[in-house]
Tab-separated table of C-alpha atoms and ligand atoms in Angstrom:
chain	number	residue	atom	x	y	z
A	8	UNK	CA	-31.666	15.253	13.645
A	9	UNK	CA	-28.302	13.657	13.362
A	10	UNK	CA	-27.216	13.847	10.093
A	11	UNK	CA	-26.825	9.870	8.922
A	12	UNK	CA	-23.466	8.445	7.893
A	13	UNK	CA	-22.641	5.068	6.825
A	14	UNK	CA	-19.276	2.716	7.623
A	15	UNK	CA	-18.912	0.381	4.878
A	16	UNK	CA	-16.750	-2.204	7.114
A	17	UNK	CA	-15.589	-3.391	10.873
A	18	UNK	CA	-13.989	-0.852	12.733
A	19	UNK	CA	-13.128	-0.275	16.140
A	20	UNK	CA	-15.956	0.248	18.937
A	21	UNK	CA	-14.434	3.655	19.991
A	22	UNK	CA	-14.420	4.785	16.476
A	23	UNK	CA	-18.201	3.899	15.945
A	24	UNK	CA	-18.947	5.667	19.677
A	25	UNK	CA	-17.083	8.394	18.136
A	26	UNK	CA	-19.226	9.001	15.444
A	27	UNK	CA	-22.060	8.051	16.978
A	28	UNK	CA	-21.426	11.181	19.651
A	29	UNK	CA	-22.324	13.015	15.841
A	30	UNK	CA	-24.279	11.286	13.614
A	31	UNK	CA	-26.668	8.487	13.088
A	32	UNK	CA	-24.380	5.596	12.069
A	33	UNK	CA	-25.128	2.816	10.459
A	34	UNK	CA	-22.305	0.577	10.510
A	35	UNK	CA	-21.528	-2.976	8.947
A	36	UNK	CA	-19.347	-4.768	11.734
A	37	UNK	CA	-20.322	-7.900	10.447
A	38	UNK	CA	-17.913	-6.880	7.425
A	39	UNK	CA	-19.746	-8.189	4.605
A	40	UNK	CA	-17.989	-6.689	1.383
A	41	UNK	CA	-20.711	-4.585	0.103
A	42	UNK	CA	-21.176	-4.785	-3.833
A	43	UNK	CA	-22.355	-2.226	-5.791
A	44	UNK	CA	-26.098	-2.382	-5.360
A	45	UNK	CA	-25.774	-3.253	-1.825
A	46	UNK	CA	-23.568	0.350	-1.206
A	47	UNK	CA	-26.463	2.739	-3.142
A	48	UNK	CA	-29.366	1.435	-1.436
A	49	UNK	CA	-27.248	1.976	1.950
A	50	UNK	CA	-26.148	5.675	0.799
A	51	UNK	CA	-29.671	6.604	0.472
A	52	UNK	CA	-30.578	8.952	2.729
A	53	UNK	CA	-26.585	9.230	4.044
A	54	UNK	CA	-24.460	12.351	4.089
A	55	UNK	CA	-21.082	11.003	4.598
A	56	UNK	CA	-19.508	7.216	4.329
A	57	UNK	CA	-16.315	5.854	5.739
A	58	UNK	CA	-15.003	3.555	3.249
A	59	UNK	CA	-12.033	1.234	2.722
A	60	UNK	CA	-9.947	0.516	-0.285
A	61	UNK	CA	-12.378	-2.606	-1.202
A	62	UNK	CA	-15.095	0.316	-1.418
A	63	UNK	CA	-15.110	1.385	-5.443
A	64	UNK	CA	-16.927	4.825	-5.544
A	65	UNK	CA	-17.573	6.273	-9.218
A	66	UNK	CA	-19.537	8.389	-11.102
A	67	UNK	CA	-22.391	5.805	-11.070
A	68	UNK	CA	-22.641	5.477	-7.528
A	69	UNK	CA	-22.501	8.944	-7.056
A	70	UNK	CA	-25.359	9.889	-9.406
A	71	UNK	CA	-27.750	7.465	-6.906
A	72	UNK	CA	-26.665	9.137	-3.514
A	73	UNK	CA	-27.640	12.732	-4.157
A	74	UNK	CA	-27.324	13.454	-0.338
A	75	UNK	CA	-23.471	12.292	-0.150
A	76	UNK	CA	-21.650	15.261	1.181
A	77	UNK	CA	-18.099	13.475	1.956
A	78	UNK	CA	-16.422	10.366	1.205
A	79	UNK	CA	-13.680	9.145	3.854
A	80	UNK	CA	-11.358	6.753	3.029
A	81	UNK	CA	-9.410	4.690	5.625
A	82	UNK	CA	-6.148	4.505	3.693
A	83	UNK	CA	-3.526	6.985	2.237
A	84	UNK	CA	-4.454	5.570	-1.286
A	85	UNK	CA	-7.710	6.641	-2.772
A	86	UNK	CA	-7.283	4.942	-6.464
A	87	UNK	CA	-11.128	3.090	-5.456
A	88	UNK	CA	-12.328	6.961	-5.549
A	89	UNK	CA	-13.088	8.811	-8.608
A	90	UNK	CA	-12.026	11.841	-7.320
A	91	UNK	CA	-13.032	14.317	-10.793
A	92	UNK	CA	-16.432	12.597	-10.203
A	93	UNK	CA	-16.651	13.736	-6.702
A	94	UNK	CA	-15.835	17.061	-7.411
A	95	UNK	CA	-18.081	17.631	-10.301
A	96	UNK	CA	-21.031	16.685	-7.123
A	97	UNK	CA	-19.087	19.349	-4.609
A	98	UNK	CA	-18.433	15.515	-2.389
A	99	UNK	CA	-15.744	16.266	0.147
A	100	UNK	CA	-13.032	13.133	-0.266
A	101	UNK	CA	-10.424	12.681	2.171
A	102	UNK	CA	-7.315	10.028	3.134
A	103	UNK	CA	-5.267	9.407	6.254
A	104	UNK	CA	-1.845	10.526	5.218
A	105	UNK	CA	1.322	10.128	7.775
A	106	UNK	CA	-0.332	7.619	10.498
A	107	UNK	CA	0.790	4.405	8.527
A	108	UNK	CA	3.878	5.600	7.308
A	109	UNK	CA	6.306	4.130	10.007
A	110	UNK	CA	4.385	0.950	9.952
A	111	UNK	CA	4.447	0.444	6.293
A	112	UNK	CA	7.946	1.292	6.487
A	113	UNK	CA	8.568	-1.579	9.113
A	114	UNK	CA	6.605	-4.222	7.188
A	115	UNK	CA	8.445	-3.416	3.496
A	116	UNK	CA	11.755	-4.072	5.683
A	117	UNK	CA	9.807	-7.419	6.532
A	118	UNK	CA	9.611	-8.031	3.160
A	119	UNK	CA	13.127	-7.368	2.140
A	120	UNK	CA	14.115	-9.472	4.832
A	121	UNK	CA	11.762	-12.389	4.265
A	122	UNK	CA	12.487	-12.295	0.542
A	123	UNK	CA	16.080	-11.828	0.500
A	124	UNK	CA	17.089	-14.321	3.255
A	125	UNK	CA	14.469	-16.916	2.167
A	126	UNK	CA	12.688	-16.745	5.497
A	127	UNK	CA	9.377	-18.617	4.389
A	128	UNK	CA	10.882	-21.140	2.243
A	129	UNK	CA	12.906	-22.160	5.275
A	130	UNK	CA	10.359	-21.761	7.832
A	131	UNK	CA	8.159	-23.918	5.718
A	132	UNK	CA	10.874	-26.359	5.606
A	133	UNK	CA	11.447	-26.895	9.110
A	134	UNK	CA	7.473	-27.207	9.623
A	135	UNK	CA	7.355	-29.998	7.114
A	136	UNK	CA	10.103	-31.993	9.492
A	137	UNK	CA	12.297	-32.026	6.525
A	138	UNK	CA	15.422	-30.546	8.364
A	139	UNK	CA	17.586	-33.245	9.117
A	140	UNK	CA	20.973	-31.272	9.967
A	141	UNK	CA	22.931	-28.429	8.993
A	142	UNK	CA	24.623	-27.888	5.508
A	143	UNK	CA	27.020	-25.144	4.265
A	144	UNK	CA	24.825	-24.396	1.354
A	145	UNK	CA	21.411	-24.620	3.117
A	146	UNK	CA	18.764	-21.960	2.043
A	147	UNK	CA	21.488	-19.354	0.916
A	148	UNK	CA	20.225	-16.098	0.465
A	149	UNK	CA	21.224	-12.714	-0.585
A	150	UNK	CA	22.950	-10.192	1.699
A	151	UNK	CA	21.149	-7.015	2.139
A	152	UNK	CA	23.677	-4.855	4.326
A	153	UNK	CA	25.797	-3.076	2.070
A	154	UNK	CA	24.131	-3.417	-0.874
A	155	UNK	CA	22.139	-1.230	-3.065
A	156	UNK	CA	18.676	-0.058	-1.919
A	157	UNK	CA	16.451	1.701	-4.716
A	158	UNK	CA	13.582	3.168	-3.643
A	159	UNK	CA	10.394	4.248	-6.393
A	160	UNK	CA	8.828	6.867	-5.026
A	161	UNK	CA	10.350	8.845	-2.102
A	162	UNK	CA	7.085	10.270	-0.443
A	163	UNK	CA	6.727	9.729	2.901
A	164	UNK	CA	6.675	6.171	3.207
A	165	UNK	CA	9.688	5.750	0.939
A	166	UNK	CA	11.643	8.307	3.254
A	167	UNK	CA	11.091	6.090	6.210
A	168	UNK	CA	12.133	2.795	4.119
A	169	UNK	CA	15.235	4.959	3.387
A	170	UNK	CA	15.993	6.372	6.790
A	171	UNK	CA	15.950	2.473	8.290
A	172	UNK	CA	18.186	1.621	5.402
A	173	UNK	CA	21.165	3.372	7.603
A	174	UNK	CA	21.071	0.575	9.875
A	175	UNK	CA	21.803	-1.494	7.536
A	176	UNK	CA	25.157	0.170	5.730
A	177	UNK	CA	23.052	0.379	2.435
A	178	UNK	CA	23.858	2.640	-0.860
A	179	UNK	CA	20.206	4.490	-1.207
A	180	UNK	CA	19.196	5.666	-4.515
A	181	UNK	CA	15.861	6.737	-5.428
A	182	UNK	CA	13.380	7.808	-8.018
A	183	UNK	CA	10.737	9.967	-7.929
A	184	UNK	CA	8.506	11.975	-10.416
A	185	UNK	CA	10.099	15.403	-8.566
A	186	UNK	CA	13.974	15.165	-6.805
A	187	UNK	CA	13.838	16.070	-3.564
A	188	UNK	CA	15.200	18.816	-1.888
A	189	UNK	CA	18.941	18.642	-1.269
A	190	UNK	CA	18.166	18.799	2.780
A	191	UNK	CA	15.686	16.019	2.311
A	192	UNK	CA	18.458	14.012	0.241
A	193	UNK	CA	21.544	14.797	2.827
A	194	UNK	CA	19.161	13.512	6.064
A	195	UNK	CA	18.544	10.157	4.265
A	196	UNK	CA	21.601	9.865	2.184
A	197	UNK	CA	19.840	9.298	-1.224
A	198	UNK	CA	20.535	10.138	-4.138
A	199	UNK	CA	18.312	10.822	-7.074
A	200	UNK	CA	18.840	8.616	-10.306
A	201	UNK	CA	16.731	8.153	-13.786
A	202	UNK	CA	14.731	5.174	-13.693
A	203	UNK	CA	16.609	3.395	-15.686
A	204	UNK	CA	19.603	3.712	-13.418
A	205	UNK	CA	17.592	2.516	-10.591
A	206	UNK	CA	16.569	-0.456	-12.606
A	207	UNK	CA	19.996	-1.551	-13.683
A	208	UNK	CA	21.790	-0.669	-10.021
A	209	UNK	CA	19.446	-1.424	-7.162
A	210	UNK	CA	19.800	-4.819	-5.439
A	211	UNK	CA	16.392	-4.342	-3.698
A	212	UNK	CA	14.146	-2.659	-5.781
A	213	UNK	CA	11.004	-1.046	-3.544
A	214	UNK	CA	7.819	0.706	-4.836
A	215	UNK	CA	6.252	3.568	-2.630
A	216	UNK	CA	4.776	5.466	-5.612
A	217	UNK	CA	0.785	5.840	-5.581
A	218	UNK	CA	-0.993	3.977	-7.980
A	219	UNK	CA	-2.688	6.052	-11.108
A	220	UNK	CA	-3.209	5.734	-14.622
A	221	UNK	CA	0.469	7.711	-14.977
A	222	UNK	CA	1.746	4.156	-13.018
A	223	UNK	CA	-0.080	1.625	-14.059
A	224	UNK	CA	2.342	-1.037	-15.053
A	225	UNK	CA	5.530	1.093	-14.795
A	226	UNK	CA	7.354	-2.051	-13.617
A	227	UNK	CA	6.610	-4.366	-16.318
A	228	UNK	CA	8.394	-6.525	-18.935
A	229	UNK	CA	10.703	-4.205	-20.224
A	230	UNK	CA	11.388	-2.655	-16.375
A	231	UNK	CA	12.027	-5.700	-15.056
A	232	UNK	CA	14.738	-6.803	-17.976
A	233	UNK	CA	16.593	-3.682	-16.708
A	234	UNK	CA	17.049	-5.576	-13.207
A	235	UNK	CA	20.082	-7.298	-11.996
A	236	UNK	CA	19.509	-10.942	-11.961
A	237	UNK	CA	20.035	-11.012	-8.296
A	238	UNK	CA	18.204	-8.167	-7.385
A	239	UNK	CA	14.593	-8.575	-5.490
A	240	UNK	CA	11.637	-6.487	-6.031
A	241	UNK	CA	9.177	-5.458	-2.912
A	242	UNK	CA	5.580	-4.020	-3.348
A	243	UNK	CA	3.835	-2.552	-0.415
A	244	UNK	CA	2.510	0.181	-2.299
A	245	UNK	CA	-0.464	-0.639	-5.011
A	246	UNK	CA	-1.302	-3.370	-6.771
A	247	UNK	CA	-1.092	-2.791	-10.769
A	248	UNK	CA	1.909	-0.544	-10.749
A	249	UNK	CA	3.852	-3.635	-11.092
A	250	UNK	CA	2.794	-6.098	-14.235
A	251	UNK	CA	2.146	-9.245	-12.272
A	252	UNK	CA	2.117	-11.156	-14.987
A	253	UNK	CA	5.143	-9.811	-16.210
A	254	UNK	CA	7.053	-10.551	-12.863
A	255	UNK	CA	5.799	-14.327	-13.254
A	256	UNK	CA	8.192	-14.632	-15.992
A	257	UNK	CA	10.796	-13.212	-14.706
A	258	UNK	CA	10.110	-14.889	-11.651
A	259	UNK	CA	9.718	-17.885	-13.172
A	260	UNK	CA	12.936	-17.947	-15.091
A	261	UNK	CA	15.447	-16.796	-12.822
A	262	UNK	CA	15.666	-13.229	-14.488
A	263	UNK	CA	15.695	-11.634	-10.911
A	264	UNK	CA	16.338	-13.595	-7.777
A	265	UNK	CA	12.802	-13.060	-5.800
A	266	UNK	CA	9.777	-10.708	-4.779
A	267	UNK	CA	8.044	-9.575	-1.657
A	268	UNK	CA	4.798	-8.779	-2.169
A	269	UNK	CA	1.974	-7.330	-0.027
A	270	UNK	CA	-0.519	-5.844	-3.216
A	271	UNK	CA	-2.161	-7.883	-6.111
A	272	UNK	CA	-3.242	-6.711	-9.690
A	273	UNK	CA	-7.086	-7.832	-9.051
A	274	UNK	CA	-6.946	-8.417	-4.921
A	275	UNK	CA	-7.813	-10.851	-3.392
A	276	UNK	CA	-7.876	-12.883	-6.894
A	277	UNK	CA	-3.786	-12.874	-7.124
A	278	UNK	CA	-2.187	-14.251	-10.385
A	279	UNK	CA	-2.556	-18.387	-9.025
A	280	UNK	CA	0.942	-18.473	-10.940
A	281	UNK	CA	2.400	-16.593	-7.940
A	282	UNK	CA	1.223	-19.368	-5.242
A	283	UNK	CA	3.600	-22.554	-6.971
A	284	UNK	CA	6.537	-19.652	-7.128
A	285	UNK	CA	9.310	-20.506	-4.174
A	286	UNK	CA	11.374	-17.486	-5.048
A	287	UNK	CA	7.982	-15.039	-3.814
A	288	UNK	CA	6.687	-14.106	-0.330
A	289	UNK	CA	3.311	-13.165	-0.694
A	290	UNK	CA	1.069	-11.012	2.085
A	291	UNK	CA	-2.461	-9.960	1.863
A	292	UNK	CA	-2.421	-6.233	1.613
A	293	UNK	CA	-1.456	-6.160	5.608
A	294	UNK	CA	1.255	-3.707	5.208
A	295	UNK	CA	-0.063	-1.153	7.879
A	296	UNK	CA	-2.019	-3.876	10.134
A	297	UNK	CA	-0.476	-2.746	13.264
A	298	UNK	CA	-3.270	-2.370	15.763
A	299	UNK	CA	-2.098	0.866	16.646
A	300	UNK	CA	-1.945	2.324	13.114
A	301	UNK	CA	-4.967	0.399	11.729
A	302	UNK	CA	-6.733	2.360	14.784
A	303	UNK	CA	-4.898	5.642	14.278
A	304	UNK	CA	-5.985	5.482	10.515
A	305	UNK	CA	-9.629	4.581	11.315
A	306	UNK	CA	-9.943	7.152	13.920
A	307	UNK	CA	-8.409	9.858	11.524
A	308	UNK	CA	-10.842	8.707	8.670
A	309	UNK	CA	-13.451	9.633	11.557
A	310	UNK	CA	-12.166	12.899	12.480
A	311	UNK	CA	-12.015	13.840	8.656
A	312	UNK	CA	-15.889	13.073	8.322
A	313	UNK	CA	-17.001	14.754	11.575
A	314	UNK	CA	-14.724	18.103	9.999
A	315	UNK	CA	-16.310	17.772	6.454
A	316	UNK	CA	-20.025	17.483	7.652
A	317	UNK	CA	-19.646	19.773	10.902
A	318	UNK	CA	-17.447	21.959	9.357
A	319	UNK	CA	-16.967	21.280	5.668
A	320	UNK	CA	-13.227	21.769	6.457
A	321	UNK	CA	-11.947	17.898	6.895
A	322	UNK	CA	-7.937	18.150	7.468
A	323	UNK	CA	-7.182	15.391	4.811
A	324	UNK	CA	-9.530	16.993	1.808
A	325	UNK	CA	-7.836	15.682	-1.520
A	326	UNK	CA	-10.433	17.647	-3.645
A	327	UNK	CA	-11.163	21.040	-1.991
A	328	UNK	CA	-13.722	23.250	-3.842
A	329	UNK	CA	-15.298	26.769	-3.166
B	417	DGY	C1	-3.538	2.596	2.244
B	417	DGY	O1	-3.544	2.733	3.006
B	417	DGY	O2	-3.311	3.092	0.969
B	417	DGY	C2	-2.887	1.046	2.155
B	417	DGY	O3	-2.955	0.266	1.578
B	417	DGY	C3	-3.931	0.546	3.510
B	417	DGY	O4	-3.930	-0.552	3.917
């Protein structure tokens, strides 16, 4: 008899077909998000689950799902999963690193350019029929080329963002938990600096750190106050790394020039004050959302699930235990 697995959110049909070759699959193609109770019921008798970042997997849920052996997240981030609780119950957890790096870096650049050059404001102006002629000072924005890019979190995605900065003749500085090897710094022409220096020197500060208790509100009131008045802040990593209420205050008072945000605290119920600000570009957590990349993420999560339940050694195993 095939092991039973659950796919919590809509996915690509060929990913479901691949899973069906190994397991008895319960899918949620109507894509109705599951609350805790629905998820706990759906996971009864399931050995594996393919989760989205919207699914919270915690000790309480795990205690109600005694057959569960693998949680395979369709995301590189895994802050929706209590890893310790999974390890305590010998539940394997996997993520999808690598496949989304380039698409996320591309989208980060879309946010940088749209924010610095006021693309959304200008587009809305044209659509509203308000454009009645060329003016020298129309939608004056900030240049991106030849300026200083500050990268907070210089992992795989941060490095892809740095690589793209070369085309804009930028100076790249970064801050990371650990300083990178000199060879990697040379590859990206990136200089390591302390957090305070990063905040003070960056014309564009872009966040690519993982979210955890250690990075919660890492960019808050104090840090924002250290940024230049014409700087912009970009976050395509995770909500919660930036203190959204503090960011709204500095955007309102013009203490920084703007922000490009793909992620928020308490998604999708973002702080409504963002909506009335003109100097912010808002997108709905889609940085990795190209067709090829989202498909790659879903297929990698499925491959992790097959390797976890068939062989006990998934390639992207986050909590290896004996
Ligand atoms: C991730 O992979 O963590 C992304 O946020 C998903 O879109």
